[in-house]
mmCIF file of C-alpha atoms in Angstrom:
data_model
loop_
_atom_site.group_PDB
_atom_site.id
_atom_site.type_symbol
_atom_site.label_atom_id
_atom_site.label_comp_id
_atom_site.label_asym_id
_atom_site.label_seq_id
_atom_site.Cartn_x
_atom_site.Cartn_y
_atom_site.Cartn_z
ATOM 1 C CA MET A 1 -120.303 7.659 17.008
ATOM 2 C CA ILE A 2 -120.086 5.105 14.491
ATOM 3 C CA CYS A 3 -117.136 3.243 13.277
ATOM 4 C CA ALA A 4 -116.470 1.195 10.283
ATOM 5 C CA VAL A 5 -113.328 -1.212 9.018
ATOM 6 C CA ASN A 6 -112.052 0.411 6.148
ATOM 7 C CA ASN A 7 -111.183 -1.466 2.723
ATOM 8 C CA SER A 8 -108.122 -3.396 3.129
ATOM 9 C CA GLY A 9 -108.798 -4.050 6.765
ATOM 10 C CA SER A 10 -106.012 -2.486 8.790
ATOM 11 C CA SER A 11 -107.592 0.399 9.810
ATOM 12 C CA ILE A 12 -110.569 1.591 11.401
ATOM 13 C CA LYS A 13 -112.029 4.879 10.818
ATOM 14 C CA PHE A 14 -114.222 6.671 13.594
ATOM 15 C CA PHE A 15 -117.608 9.210 12.705
ATOM 16 C CA ASP A 16 -119.584 11.524 14.719
ATOM 17 C CA VAL A 17 -123.360 12.423 13.584
ATOM 18 C CA VAL A 18 -123.199 16.303 12.530
ATOM 19 C CA ALA A 19 -126.817 17.484 12.405
ATOM 20 C CA ASP A 20 -127.305 20.240 9.793
ATOM 21 C CA LYS A 21 -130.292 21.378 7.977
ATOM 22 C CA LEU A 22 -130.695 18.226 5.790
ATOM 23 C CA GLY A 23 -131.067 16.492 9.619
ATOM 24 C CA GLY A 24 -127.535 14.922 10.197
ATOM 25 C CA ARG A 25 -124.083 14.219 8.149
ATOM 26 C CA LEU A 26 -121.522 11.740 9.266
ATOM 27 C CA ALA A 27 -117.805 13.855 10.382
ATOM 28 C CA SER A 28 -114.111 11.950 10.077
ATOM 29 C CA ASN A 29 -113.439 12.297 13.654
ATOM 30 C CA PHE A 30 -110.378 9.884 13.572
ATOM 31 C CA GLU A 31 -108.728 6.049 12.477
ATOM 32 C CA LEU A 32 -106.881 3.914 14.079
ATOM 33 C CA PHE A 33 -104.502 2.038 12.384
ATOM 34 C CA LEU A 34 -103.271 -1.779 13.978
ATOM 35 C CA PRO A 35 -101.467 -5.226 12.908
ATOM 36 C CA ARG A 36 -103.912 -7.061 11.750
ATOM 37 C CA GLU A 37 -106.432 -7.543 9.481
ATOM 38 C CA MET A 38 -109.573 -6.965 10.652
ATOM 39 C CA ALA A 39 -113.418 -8.729 10.221
ATOM 40 C CA SER A 40 -115.485 -6.976 11.626
ATOM 41 C CA ILE A 41 -116.242 -4.672 15.308
ATOM 42 C CA PHE A 42 -118.402 -4.927 18.177
ATOM 43 C CA PHE A 43 -119.009 -1.761 19.562
ATOM 44 C CA PHE A 44 -120.395 -1.648 22.962
ATOM 45 C CA SER A 45 -119.234 1.515 24.557
ATOM 46 C CA ARG A 46 -116.811 5.144 23.920
ATOM 47 C CA HIS A 47 -114.279 2.961 25.513
ATOM 48 C CA GLN A 48 -114.607 -0.598 24.593
ATOM 49 C CA LEU A 49 -115.027 -2.353 20.742
ATOM 50 C CA ALA A 50 -114.156 -6.173 20.396
ATOM 51 C CA ILE A 51 -112.585 -6.432 17.109
ATOM 52 C CA THR A 52 -112.067 -9.851 15.149
ATOM 53 C CA PHE A 53 -109.498 -10.771 13.082
ATOM 54 C CA THR A 54 -109.542 -12.713 9.635
ATOM 55 C CA LYS A 55 -105.665 -13.881 9.257
ATOM 56 C CA ILE A 56 -104.802 -15.386 13.439
ATOM 57 C CA PRO A 57 -101.496 -17.016 14.915
ATOM 58 C CA SER A 58 -101.793 -19.959 16.644
ATOM 59 C CA HIS A 59 -101.117 -17.775 20.438
ATOM 60 C CA HIS A 60 -103.878 -15.320 19.802
ATOM 61 C CA CYS A 61 -108.036 -15.909 20.466
ATOM 62 C CA GLY A 62 -108.890 -13.823 17.259
ATOM 63 C CA PHE A 63 -110.813 -11.549 19.362
ATOM 64 C CA GLU A 64 -109.229 -8.323 20.773
ATOM 65 C CA LEU A 65 -110.701 -5.121 22.978
ATOM 66 C CA LEU A 66 -109.690 -1.765 21.923
ATOM 67 C CA ASP A 67 -110.522 1.711 23.628
ATOM 68 C CA PRO A 68 -110.566 3.750 21.128
ATOM 69 C CA VAL A 69 -109.797 7.107 23.345
ATOM 70 C CA VAL A 70 -106.463 5.600 24.251
ATOM 71 C CA ASN A 71 -105.771 3.682 21.543
ATOM 72 C CA LYS A 72 -105.188 0.593 24.451
ATOM 73 C CA THR A 73 -106.133 -2.854 22.812
ATOM 74 C CA GLN A 74 -105.785 -6.356 24.501
ATOM 75 C CA GLN A 75 -106.368 -9.543 23.538
ATOM 76 C CA LEU A 76 -110.001 -11.524 25.576
ATOM 77 C CA PHE A 77 -108.300 -13.664 26.402
ATOM 78 C CA HIS A 78 -105.416 -16.340 26.347
ATOM 79 C CA PRO A 79 -106.266 -19.264 23.299
ATOM 80 C CA GLY A 80 -104.132 -21.890 25.271
ATOM 81 C CA ALA A 81 -106.323 -21.789 28.963
ATOM 82 C CA VAL A 82 -109.965 -22.655 26.610
ATOM 83 C CA PHE A 83 -109.186 -24.828 23.567
ATOM 84 C CA LYS A 84 -107.302 -26.357 20.632
ATOM 85 C CA ARG A 85 -107.011 -24.331 17.506
ATOM 86 C CA ASP A 86 -108.671 -26.877 15.171
ATOM 87 C CA GLU A 87 -111.009 -27.465 17.937
ATOM 88 C CA VAL A 88 -113.378 -23.957 17.508
ATOM 89 C CA GLY A 89 -113.098 -22.346 13.964
ATOM 90 C CA LYS A 90 -112.305 -19.393 12.720
ATOM 91 C CA PRO A 91 -113.771 -16.391 14.984
ATOM 92 C CA ILE A 92 -117.221 -14.986 14.121
ATOM 93 C CA GLY A 93 -118.756 -12.871 17.120
ATOM 94 C CA VAL A 94 -118.158 -11.489 20.464
ATOM 95 C CA PHE A 95 -120.617 -10.298 22.980
ATOM 96 C CA ARG A 96 -120.577 -8.734 26.248
ATOM 97 C CA LEU A 97 -122.807 -10.492 29.173
ATOM 98 C CA GLY A 98 -122.814 -8.347 32.099
ATOM 99 C CA GLY A 99 -119.272 -8.534 33.087
ATOM 100 C CA ASN A 100 -118.349 -11.352 30.753
ATOM 101 C CA PHE A 101 -117.733 -11.883 27.445
ATOM 102 C CA LEU A 102 -119.345 -14.494 25.130
ATOM 103 C CA ALA A 103 -117.408 -15.847 22.470
ATOM 104 C CA CYS A 104 -117.976 -17.108 19.340
ATOM 105 C CA TYR A 105 -116.909 -19.322 16.756
ATOM 106 C CA GLU A 106 -117.523 -21.497 13.486
ATOM 107 C CA LYS A 107 -117.621 -25.247 15.819
ATOM 108 C CA SER A 108 -118.657 -23.540 19.402
ATOM 109 C CA GLY A 109 -118.679 -20.376 22.177
ATOM 110 C CA PHE A 110 -117.172 -19.213 25.112
ATOM 111 C CA ILE A 111 -118.467 -17.726 27.936
ATOM 112 C CA ILE A 112 -115.037 -15.997 28.996
ATOM 113 C CA ASN A 113 -115.179 -13.779 32.144
ATOM 114 C CA LYS A 114 -112.562 -10.201 32.829
ATOM 115 C CA HIS A 115 -109.968 -12.163 33.639
ATOM 116 C CA GLY A 116 -109.828 -14.289 30.416
ATOM 117 C CA GLY A 117 -111.095 -17.689 32.425
ATOM 118 C CA LEU A 118 -113.833 -19.808 31.671
ATOM 119 C CA VAL A 119 -117.269 -18.869 33.590
ATOM 120 C CA ASP A 120 -118.753 -21.976 35.541
ATOM 121 C CA GLY A 121 -121.652 -24.212 34.035
ATOM 122 C CA TYR A 122 -120.997 -22.824 30.894
ATOM 123 C CA SER A 123 -117.426 -24.586 30.044
ATOM 124 C CA LYS A 124 -117.939 -25.357 25.659
ATOM 125 C CA ILE A 125 -121.233 -24.450 23.938
ATOM 126 C CA ILE A 126 -121.160 -26.683 21.054
ATOM 127 C CA TRP A 127 -123.648 -25.330 17.558
ATOM 128 C CA THR A 128 -125.724 -28.240 15.718
ATOM 129 C CA GLY A 129 -123.836 -26.820 12.837
ATOM 130 C CA ALA A 130 -120.779 -24.927 11.495
ATOM 131 C CA ALA A 131 -121.844 -21.063 12.463
ATOM 132 C CA SER A 132 -121.495 -18.545 9.770
ATOM 133 C CA ALA A 133 -123.472 -15.853 11.949
ATOM 134 C CA ILE A 134 -124.289 -14.996 15.438
ATOM 135 C CA VAL A 135 -126.813 -12.798 16.339
ATOM 136 C CA ALA A 136 -127.698 -12.161 20.560
ATOM 137 C CA HIS A 137 -130.824 -10.281 21.146
ATOM 138 C CA ARG A 138 -132.709 -9.914 24.513
ATOM 139 C CA GLN A 139 -131.694 -13.989 26.158
ATOM 140 C CA TYR A 140 -130.924 -16.177 22.731
ATOM 141 C CA VAL A 141 -128.044 -16.776 20.659
ATOM 142 C CA LEU A 142 -129.088 -17.387 17.239
ATOM 143 C CA ALA A 143 -126.944 -19.107 15.358
ATOM 144 C CA PHE A 144 -126.495 -19.404 11.526
ATOM 145 C CA THR A 145 -125.954 -22.735 9.910
ATOM 146 C CA ALA A 146 -125.930 -23.707 6.528
ATOM 147 C CA HIS A 147 -129.166 -25.743 6.787
ATOM 148 C CA SER A 148 -130.755 -24.062 9.987
ATOM 149 C CA ILE A 149 -131.216 -21.154 13.006
ATOM 150 C CA GLU A 150 -130.280 -22.629 16.253
ATOM 151 C CA VAL A 151 -132.010 -20.672 18.921
ATOM 152 C CA ARG A 152 -130.297 -20.581 21.776
ATOM 153 C CA SER A 153 -131.492 -19.492 26.015
ATOM 154 C CA PHE A 154 -129.491 -18.411 27.701
ATOM 155 C CA GLY A 155 -132.261 -17.174 30.834
ATOM 156 C CA GLY A 156 -130.973 -19.406 32.873
ATOM 157 C CA PRO A 157 -127.637 -21.203 34.547
ATOM 158 C CA ILE A 158 -126.658 -23.110 30.937
ATOM 159 C CA SER A 159 -128.124 -22.313 27.558
ATOM 160 C CA LEU A 160 -130.139 -24.716 25.998
ATOM 161 C CA VAL A 161 -131.408 -25.048 22.917
ATOM 162 C CA VAL A 162 -135.097 -23.904 22.232
ATOM 163 C CA GLN A 163 -135.789 -23.892 18.680
ATOM 164 C CA THR A 164 -134.586 -25.057 15.306
ATOM 165 C CA ILE A 165 -135.678 -22.889 12.489
ATOM 166 C CA HIS A 166 -135.330 -25.271 9.118
ATOM 167 C CA GLY A 167 -133.845 -23.237 6.092
ATOM 168 C CA SER A 168 -131.024 -20.841 4.401
ATOM 169 C CA TYR A 169 -131.074 -17.698 6.643
ATOM 170 C CA THR A 170 -129.030 -15.086 6.628
ATOM 171 C CA PRO A 171 -129.183 -11.807 9.635
ATOM 172 C CA LEU A 172 -130.176 -8.732 7.754
ATOM 173 C CA ASN A 173 -129.576 -6.007 11.594
ATOM 174 C CA VAL A 174 -128.073 -5.940 14.511
ATOM 175 C CA PRO A 175 -131.258 -5.487 16.751
ATOM 176 C CA GLY A 176 -132.017 -3.214 20.213
ATOM 177 C CA PRO A 177 -133.229 -4.821 22.820
ATOM 178 C CA GLU A 178 -136.857 -3.420 21.377
ATOM 179 C CA GLU A 179 -136.059 -4.629 17.779
ATOM 180 C CA ARG A 180 -136.792 -7.835 16.361
ATOM 181 C CA VAL A 181 -134.216 -10.061 14.229
ATOM 182 C CA PHE A 182 -134.605 -9.507 10.415
ATOM 183 C CA VAL A 183 -133.431 -12.450 8.086
ATOM 184 C CA LEU A 184 -132.621 -13.493 4.847
ATOM 185 C CA ASN A 185 -133.823 -16.977 2.477
ATOM 186 C CA THR A 186 -130.955 -17.188 0.768
ATOM 187 C CA SER A 187 -132.882 -19.710 -0.943
ATOM 188 C CA THR A 188 -136.082 -17.557 -2.255
ATOM 189 C CA ARG A 189 -134.099 -14.089 -1.726
ATOM 190 C CA GLU A 190 -136.995 -13.836 0.673
ATOM 191 C CA ALA A 191 -137.511 -11.546 3.815
ATOM 192 C CA ALA A 192 -138.809 -13.007 7.253
ATOM 193 C CA VAL A 193 -138.820 -11.745 11.171
ATOM 194 C CA ILE A 194 -138.020 -13.271 14.216
ATOM 195 C CA GLU A 195 -140.063 -12.056 16.997
ATOM 196 C CA PHE A 196 -139.454 -13.453 20.571
ATOM 197 C CA LEU A 197 -142.437 -12.839 22.868
ATOM 198 C CA GLY A 198 -141.833 -12.163 26.356
ATOM 199 C CA SER A 199 -138.188 -12.475 26.714
ATOM 200 C CA LYS A 200 -135.754 -10.225 29.072
ATOM 201 C CA GLU A 201 -133.137 -8.035 27.623
ATOM 202 C CA ILE A 202 -129.412 -9.379 29.209
ATOM 203 C CA TRP A 203 -127.054 -8.361 26.023
ATOM 204 C CA ASN A 204 -125.207 -4.811 27.250
#
């Protein structure tokens, strides 16, 4: 199944991949409408998507989990129990970490359990700069800021900054476990590859 936010940001279209003589095509399956303008989708399974929103009220965390099969949504967590709105900036991405979720904002990130509470040891992860994009790959999280890529390892009980890649970059792909991270240097317009050797996949 493939899904995409439409141009207006108010609905998600779902497509099935259908095999044919030319190799395959996308067949429209169904469409869901949500009351808020969506920014991006993170696909976890056929029964669970995570959605980020562009305009959110103060009582909303900016992320919702959606079961497209039954068209049911729920807020990932209540922000009042975790942070103040002006402390974090806009929502960027959410990633599944075992039974927990890593919710990423411009200024910081939080690991949230399935009950909407903070996970011990990860009360707040503060990026060194304002992040415009986040990539989770193997045991690492890459926070893309205006002047660098901050690489954090989640292989232990706490997250640690293990490398800083200087320069202005933007991610080009959503890498799978066995894929490399492709980035674009926005100054030189040259593509580059980031590869982690000997690491393990922890995002699912």
